[in-house]
XYZ file of C-alpha atoms in Angstrom:
521
model
C -11.777 -10.848 -19.736
C -15.760 -10.848 -20.929
C -18.156 -9.490 -17.836
C -20.452 -12.448 -19.112
C -22.761 -14.410 -16.359
C -21.379 -16.419 -13.808
C -21.138 -19.912 -14.522
C -19.002 -23.600 -14.635
C -19.408 -24.949 -17.585
C -18.545 -29.782 -18.112
C -16.241 -30.791 -20.865
C -17.530 -34.501 -20.687
C -17.217 -35.010 -16.564
C -13.999 -32.188 -16.453
C -14.809 -28.727 -14.782
C -13.311 -26.153 -15.816
C -13.618 -22.431 -14.706
C -15.584 -19.971 -17.168
C -13.908 -16.731 -17.113
C -16.535 -15.252 -15.537
C -15.912 -17.690 -12.301
C -12.276 -16.158 -12.341
C -13.645 -12.560 -11.437
C -15.708 -13.839 -8.651
C -13.076 -16.028 -7.335
C -10.664 -13.178 -8.237
C -12.635 -10.492 -5.963
C -13.205 -12.646 -3.352
C -9.687 -13.523 -2.953
C -9.112 -9.436 -3.254
C -11.211 -9.571 0.282
C -7.796 -12.055 1.502
C -10.550 -15.051 2.626
C -9.540 -18.422 1.081
C -12.040 -19.885 2.413
C -15.007 -17.820 1.474
C -13.747 -17.805 -2.064
C -13.103 -21.477 -2.545
C -17.002 -22.126 -0.750
C -17.301 -19.540 -3.722
C -16.173 -22.188 -6.786
C -17.744 -25.285 -5.133
C -21.430 -23.422 -4.540
C -21.376 -22.600 -8.849
C -19.995 -25.907 -9.252
C -23.155 -27.324 -7.352
C -25.409 -25.380 -9.226
C -24.215 -24.422 -12.495
C -23.412 -28.421 -13.353
C -25.828 -30.440 -11.163
C -28.686 -27.889 -10.527
C -28.638 -28.886 -7.145
C -27.728 -28.450 -3.609
C -24.500 -29.341 -1.519
C -26.107 -32.429 0.058
C -28.492 -33.231 -2.880
C -24.774 -34.661 -4.647
C -24.327 -37.056 -1.327
C -26.878 -40.375 -2.877
C -25.691 -39.896 -6.556
C -22.629 -41.629 -7.776
C -19.521 -42.427 -7.554
C -17.582 -40.366 -10.042
C -19.893 -37.339 -9.458
C -18.941 -37.276 -5.003
C -15.332 -38.394 -6.467
C -15.390 -35.049 -8.263
C -17.711 -33.013 -5.919
C -14.850 -34.468 -2.919
C -11.845 -32.827 -4.753
C -13.466 -29.374 -5.121
C -14.990 -29.593 -0.611
C -11.067 -30.184 -0.756
C -10.285 -26.299 -1.927
C -11.098 -24.780 1.494
C -8.206 -26.743 2.971
C -6.194 -24.884 0.518
C -4.267 -21.409 1.011
C -3.536 -20.273 -1.939
C -4.646 -19.041 -5.132
C -2.418 -18.791 -8.548
C -3.847 -18.060 -11.827
C -1.486 -17.841 -14.723
C -2.614 -17.068 -18.757
C -2.022 -19.503 -21.509
C 1.878 -19.757 -21.881
C 1.984 -19.809 -17.980
C 2.680 -16.089 -16.945
C 0.917 -15.831 -13.602
C -1.300 -12.486 -14.026
C -3.457 -13.212 -10.349
C -1.680 -14.322 -6.607
C -3.463 -14.383 -3.722
C -0.977 -16.021 -0.371
C -2.098 -16.558 3.266
C 1.368 -15.158 4.547
C 4.059 -13.203 2.116
C 6.183 -14.472 4.831
C 6.756 -17.313 3.288
C 7.715 -14.981 0.217
C 10.841 -13.951 2.368
C 11.841 -17.773 4.036
C 11.720 -18.488 -0.411
C 13.524 -15.276 -1.020
C 10.934 -13.571 -2.673
C 8.834 -10.327 -3.364
C 5.356 -9.705 -3.840
C 5.929 -8.044 -7.030
C 8.791 -10.947 -8.319
C 5.549 -12.852 -9.043
C 3.731 -10.138 -11.742
C 4.275 -10.973 -14.916
C 6.975 -13.769 -14.458
C 6.589 -17.370 -16.506
C 5.521 -19.972 -13.442
C 9.010 -22.154 -13.911
C 11.003 -19.280 -13.167
C 10.989 -19.077 -9.863
C 12.558 -23.136 -9.321
C 15.939 -24.125 -9.875
C 14.106 -27.856 -11.050
C 10.651 -26.922 -12.277
C 9.878 -27.481 -15.997
C 7.120 -27.211 -18.669
C 7.399 -31.130 -18.203
C 6.503 -30.961 -14.300
C 4.613 -28.229 -13.839
C 1.500 -29.179 -12.961
C 0.268 -25.363 -14.012
C 1.704 -26.264 -17.254
C 0.491 -29.676 -17.732
C -3.192 -28.684 -17.455
C -2.856 -25.658 -19.937
C -1.282 -28.467 -22.619
C -4.003 -30.933 -21.258
C -7.159 -29.248 -20.491
C -7.595 -31.703 -17.836
C -7.627 -30.773 -13.687
C -4.526 -32.221 -11.492
C -6.065 -32.672 -8.400
C -4.478 -33.091 -4.758
C -0.701 -33.180 -6.182
C 2.368 -33.451 -3.902
C 5.317 -31.053 -5.544
C 9.109 -31.173 -4.200
C 10.555 -28.022 -5.308
C 13.785 -26.321 -5.152
C 13.707 -22.320 -5.305
C 16.428 -20.478 -6.916
C 18.598 -20.033 -3.982
C 18.254 -22.965 -3.073
C 15.249 -23.323 -0.906
C 13.189 -26.363 -0.744
C 9.153 -25.511 -1.339
C 6.763 -28.713 -0.789
C 3.225 -27.978 -1.612
C -0.028 -29.695 -1.900
C -2.148 -27.961 -4.857
C -4.955 -29.093 -7.167
C -5.304 -26.879 -10.307
C -7.813 -26.434 -13.558
C -7.589 -24.920 -16.982
C -9.968 -21.504 -17.626
C -11.652 -21.786 -20.645
C -13.303 -19.666 -23.016
C -15.155 -19.973 -25.529
C -13.845 -23.547 -25.944
C -10.527 -22.146 -25.563
C -8.066 -22.721 -22.828
C -6.727 -19.253 -21.667
C -5.349 -19.964 -18.704
C -5.150 -22.283 -15.627
C -5.919 -21.533 -11.513
C -3.988 -23.121 -9.161
C -5.138 -24.335 -4.920
C -2.104 -25.382 -3.453
C -0.858 -24.884 0.879
C 2.480 -25.279 1.921
C 3.710 -27.515 3.658
C 6.569 -26.896 5.869
C 10.004 -29.045 6.361
C 11.384 -29.980 9.986
C 14.295 -27.471 8.613
C 11.493 -24.650 8.160
C 10.176 -25.260 12.108
C 12.368 -22.143 12.990
C 10.866 -20.045 10.329
C 7.256 -21.546 10.912
C 7.942 -20.417 14.811
C 9.120 -16.953 13.739
C 6.227 -16.613 11.835
C 3.734 -17.436 14.323
C 4.124 -14.278 16.159
C 3.529 -12.049 13.402
C 0.600 -10.655 10.745
C 0.054 -11.532 7.464
C 1.556 -9.415 4.656
C -2.506 -7.941 4.955
C -2.530 -7.854 8.430
C 0.691 -6.472 8.135
C -2.349 -2.730 9.015
C -1.075 -1.390 5.455
C -3.492 -1.082 2.576
C -1.667 0.694 0.392
C 1.446 0.078 -1.525
C 3.442 2.099 -4.342
C 1.133 1.346 -7.118
C -1.233 3.708 -5.082
C 0.993 6.438 -5.930
C -1.611 7.231 -8.909
C 0.202 10.408 -10.952
C 1.595 11.626 -14.255
C 2.840 14.877 -12.144
C 6.995 15.370 -12.959
C 8.011 15.726 -9.095
C 5.872 12.992 -7.712
C 7.277 10.734 -10.416
C 10.509 11.487 -8.795
C 8.946 10.214 -5.553
C 8.253 7.777 -6.549
C 11.434 6.575 -8.143
C 13.109 8.099 -4.888
C 10.926 5.462 -2.955
C 12.221 2.176 -4.487
C 16.106 3.060 -3.017
C 14.024 4.545 0.099
C 12.886 1.394 0.897
C 15.898 -0.564 1.199
C 17.256 1.360 3.559
C 16.306 1.829 6.837
C 17.000 5.336 7.137
C 13.923 7.163 9.081
C 11.567 9.355 7.127
C 9.770 12.867 7.139
C 6.632 13.418 5.161
C 5.392 17.126 4.894
C 2.581 17.435 3.070
C -0.615 19.487 3.608
C -3.236 17.394 4.525
C -5.124 14.947 2.732
C -1.884 15.107 -0.002
C -1.382 11.245 1.273
C 1.723 10.925 2.984
C -0.222 7.582 4.831
C -0.199 6.515 1.717
C 3.538 7.196 0.681
C 4.595 5.809 4.262
C 2.915 2.877 3.787
C 4.242 1.938 0.253
C 7.836 3.057 2.248
C 6.440 -0.155 4.299
C 6.005 -2.697 1.741
C 9.200 -1.878 -0.196
C 11.073 -2.141 2.552
C 12.467 -6.073 3.547
C 10.098 -5.205 6.702
C 7.107 -6.094 4.873
C 5.636 -8.976 6.611
C 5.780 -7.335 10.152
C 3.391 -4.545 11.346
C 2.903 -1.220 10.334
C 2.158 0.733 13.543
C 0.397 4.235 13.317
C -0.052 6.935 15.610
C -2.118 10.892 14.601
C -0.126 12.290 17.457
C -3.148 15.080 17.329
C -5.642 13.012 18.025
C -4.225 11.290 21.293
C -4.202 13.866 24.332
C -1.007 14.629 25.211
C -1.714 12.979 28.239
C -1.560 9.444 27.170
C 0.589 10.281 24.224
C 3.615 9.217 26.682
C 1.937 5.621 27.739
C 0.591 4.973 24.311
C 3.931 5.748 22.927
C 6.090 3.118 25.116
C 4.081 1.483 27.253
C 3.277 0.704 30.641
C 3.660 -1.987 33.648
C 1.402 -2.783 36.222
C 0.736 -0.280 39.300
C 2.702 2.353 37.870
C -0.262 4.255 38.461
C -3.762 3.532 39.736
C -4.953 1.407 37.040
C -2.082 0.855 34.860
C -1.656 -2.775 33.602
C 1.405 -4.563 32.081
C 1.310 -3.497 27.656
C 3.514 -2.722 25.916
C 3.737 0.912 23.587
C 3.329 1.319 19.826
C 7.482 0.882 19.557
C 7.074 -2.744 20.681
C 4.148 -3.330 18.720
C 6.281 -2.393 16.292
C 8.929 -4.399 16.382
C 11.202 -5.528 13.790
C 8.340 -3.536 11.474
C 7.534 0.519 11.371
C 6.230 2.702 13.183
C 4.288 5.747 11.431
C 4.155 8.723 13.695
C 1.896 11.073 11.960
C 1.600 15.236 13.252
C 4.483 14.461 14.896
C 4.125 18.393 15.063
C 1.336 17.954 17.688
C 4.037 16.116 20.104
C 4.999 18.396 23.515
C 8.251 19.531 23.827
C 9.390 17.334 26.547
C 7.814 14.073 25.121
C 9.736 15.434 22.078
C 13.107 14.567 23.636
C 12.179 11.195 24.763
C 11.249 10.098 21.129
C 14.631 11.133 20.238
C 15.740 9.208 22.981
C 14.078 5.980 22.088
C 15.245 6.629 18.489
C 19.065 7.068 18.387
C 19.392 4.896 21.755
C 16.571 2.012 19.363
C 15.217 1.428 23.297
C 12.633 1.940 25.320
C 11.240 1.981 28.966
C 7.677 1.621 29.632
C 6.091 4.233 32.518
C 7.313 2.923 36.001
C 9.205 -0.132 34.201
C 12.914 -0.742 35.472
C 14.519 -2.269 32.578
C 15.187 -1.015 28.464
C 13.399 -2.790 26.228
C 15.324 -2.734 22.492
C 13.368 -2.723 19.505
C 13.857 -2.721 16.097
C 11.881 -0.682 13.835
C 11.617 2.400 11.376
C 10.442 5.590 12.500
C 8.655 7.698 9.552
C 7.135 10.410 10.807
C 4.554 13.391 8.549
C 3.355 16.888 9.037
C 1.472 18.903 7.532
C 3.382 21.916 8.503
C 6.899 23.362 7.140
C 8.948 21.627 8.933
C 11.718 24.465 8.932
C 9.343 27.066 9.743
C 7.715 24.376 13.283
C 11.998 24.653 14.087
C 12.011 28.590 13.773
C 9.028 29.067 16.189
C 10.635 26.215 18.979
C 7.210 24.071 17.989
C 9.904 21.032 16.683
C 13.551 20.835 18.694
C 16.410 21.138 16.294
C 17.661 17.954 17.149
C 14.463 15.857 16.723
C 13.754 17.140 13.342
C 17.620 16.258 12.002
C 16.944 13.015 13.323
C 13.598 12.724 12.258
C 14.612 13.871 8.804
C 17.267 11.986 8.151
C 14.939 11.444 4.510
C 12.759 13.935 3.786
C 9.967 13.887 1.470
C 8.021 16.893 -0.159
C 4.610 16.084 -1.177
C 2.670 18.694 -3.664
C -0.702 19.512 -2.814
C -3.095 18.585 -5.988
C -3.389 22.255 -7.197
C 0.054 21.677 -8.160
C -1.267 18.646 -9.994
C -4.100 19.453 -12.410
C -2.947 17.158 -14.540
C -3.497 14.550 -12.714
C -7.256 15.317 -11.913
C -8.822 13.077 -15.050
C -6.131 10.479 -13.553
C -7.474 10.022 -9.639
C -10.809 10.816 -10.881
C -11.024 7.626 -13.335
C -9.402 5.464 -10.300
C -11.755 6.665 -7.808
C -14.851 5.940 -10.148
C -13.073 2.327 -10.948
C -12.696 1.700 -6.514
C -16.871 3.382 -6.192
C -17.441 0.781 -8.998
C -16.333 -1.620 -6.987
C -17.683 -0.645 -3.937
C -21.132 0.750 -4.276
C -24.634 -0.382 -4.891
C -24.025 1.180 -8.185
C -22.294 2.024 -11.498
C -20.689 5.432 -13.595
C -19.775 5.571 -16.390
C -18.844 9.161 -17.332
C -17.849 12.326 -15.616
C -19.705 15.120 -17.740
C -16.543 17.542 -19.277
C -17.557 19.763 -17.746
C -17.706 18.074 -14.191
C -13.737 17.801 -15.192
C -13.042 21.595 -16.817
C -14.548 22.289 -12.900
C -12.566 20.624 -11.140
C -9.239 21.294 -12.690
C -10.541 25.418 -11.734
C -10.513 24.501 -8.406
C -7.685 25.040 -6.185
C -8.595 21.849 -3.847
C -7.500 23.035 -0.180
C -8.370 19.330 0.982
C -5.972 17.860 -1.451
C -6.475 14.135 -3.368
C -8.751 13.487 -0.045
C -11.281 16.465 -0.997
C -11.424 15.491 -4.689
C -12.070 11.663 -3.471
C -14.656 12.598 -0.800
C -16.297 15.081 -3.880
C -16.793 11.855 -5.761
C -18.090 9.578 -3.508
C -20.806 12.666 -3.349
C -21.982 13.004 -6.526
C -22.267 8.880 -6.455
C -24.545 9.296 -4.061
C -26.695 12.171 -5.905
C -26.000 11.388 -9.430
C -29.093 9.994 -10.888
C -27.944 8.054 -14.364
C -25.106 6.443 -15.637
C -22.800 9.812 -15.933
C -21.198 12.715 -13.282
C -22.740 15.454 -13.651
C -22.774 19.107 -12.478
C -25.454 19.507 -10.043
C -24.155 15.970 -8.303
C -20.706 17.384 -6.992
C -20.355 19.420 -4.115
C -21.853 23.174 -4.534
C -18.124 24.748 -2.539
C -16.791 23.579 -5.981
C -19.260 23.879 -8.108
C -19.668 27.546 -8.063
C -15.990 27.857 -7.281
C -14.654 31.423 -8.923
C -10.870 30.956 -9.938
C -9.423 34.539 -7.788
C -8.293 37.285 -10.706
C -4.747 39.044 -10.881
C -5.782 41.329 -8.292
C -7.912 39.858 -5.903
C -6.580 38.960 -2.756
C -4.224 40.437 0.139
C -2.253 36.816 -0.289
C -1.026 37.298 -3.984
C 1.589 39.059 -4.940
C 1.929 41.794 -7.732
C 2.895 38.542 -10.728
C -0.019 36.164 -9.241
C 2.029 34.406 -6.762
C 1.510 33.527 -2.775
C 3.610 35.387 -0.460
C 4.732 31.570 0.377
C 5.990 31.292 -3.201
C 8.147 34.236 -3.685
C 9.381 33.832 -0.398
C 10.353 30.330 -0.965
C 11.786 31.630 -4.462
C 13.847 34.671 -3.032
C 15.269 32.131 -0.520
C 15.532 29.537 -3.449
C 17.368 32.317 -5.147
C 19.631 33.488 -1.738
C 20.857 29.794 -1.923
C 21.937 29.790 -5.673
C 24.153 32.956 -5.574
C 25.788 31.940 -2.060
C 26.828 28.213 -3.206
C 28.344 29.865 -6.827
C 30.427 32.068 -4.794
C 31.401 30.371 -2.525
C 32.387 27.146 -5.003
C 29.376 24.920 -4.067
C 31.030 24.604 -0.167
C 28.137 24.073 1.535
C 30.136 24.629 5.053
C 30.637 28.175 3.559
C 27.694 28.355 1.804
C 25.860 28.043 5.413
C 28.203 30.598 7.001
C 27.493 32.717 4.436
C 23.834 32.969 5.233
C 23.992 32.491 8.702
C 22.544 29.146 8.751
C 23.663 25.436 9.713
C 25.417 23.064 7.660
C 22.412 20.905 8.510
C 19.676 23.212 7.513
C 21.355 24.662 4.439
C 21.475 20.578 3.643
C 17.936 20.350 4.139
C 16.785 23.263 2.240
C 18.780 22.144 -0.769
C 17.047 19.459 -1.014
C 13.723 21.128 -1.009
C 14.601 22.870 -4.088
C 16.435 20.261 -5.797
C 19.478 21.894 -5.883
C 21.706 19.126 -6.195
């Protein structure tokens, strides 16, 4: 769509949306404030068509007042949906995606689909969207009663308008409000107690996994399957590799997506407060204690994400294991168990196998948390993603900072690819933000990026006590040796894991973990 000055033009007495206004609506809609988006539309209409303020329209003719009244009602609507000229959905912003769950939809079901494909009885002749696309005339405040593909009634009040570019209809925008039937009352009651989709405490979906790296693409494909189950997930990745992105993506791929995603960094809470934070308190259980639910209760129906799980005291790990296995908790000072239905996703920035060996993570808790394990590669092993991520962050900061960067100097990209990124993706994002604060032109140059990155020099093969003769780190060399040992013993035992584990001196569960770690299946 063209980046032209925002405006609304009149076609006779009919108001139509120019593409630039559509961009403004989308940008505001992304902030999830429907009334603000509708108000923006209204004021542009007033200023561009009539050339004066909202109040000045009160003494005008009946036709203008009626038309303005219709647009004022946009603030009563909850949802915005936009299609292209063929009726395929290209944007939506819904007040509560729990509605989709009641109707049997998922968020990703909408994009790119034809507007008539979601209902049993909606045709191109009866669709308000298709009628507006054909006629070029708005349809305002129309009640529609439809049946979804799974037989649920769906009743809405709609106002639909054409989108015009160079006197050609290129799409339609529809504002709507969902009305509940008597049969929906139970669903409405359920919805009242839960956060809306964008307030489920997540900001990431699987689409935020930006990568061309084969390992990351494999992980992305795995998440589609993992999202369908309720198994615990353990994510291992160094600081800044995107562990919370993975956790939130799993939550939003699951059937829990409309329920809360509760996150806790275990290393950021004092050990003396962790138990009450997780399990809650009862009034009088200790000085100053009040009746308060813990994070397990707050996450009921949704997902509890425990980052830096390795920071938990061993004594608290026992209680955590019990809560996960029994699916109930007891508040501090409480006398009854409280059932919870949650999925637990945990993460650590240290190798969980080493944590178990060093007795910092209970072995039984490790097996319980790691039904599914995801190992995230560091950015230094994803150098092919550098340009892709830089482009992504440029787009992000162009939208969120009061300046525009059009290009990144090739020397900067080469420097980025040489650097080893100990802070991983987070460090790269911060480096781009630093450049925005230093840039004096629309191009990021070497002088704009952090000095430590600009002056970084790759170690030669003979440098550093941590490098082997073949240039590998000690850790990489040990892992390769371990991998070869496992392959050898699996071959000797004809693939029988129990026998291979016995020969290696490890449990079957530990061998299974190592095989998954090294992709030996």
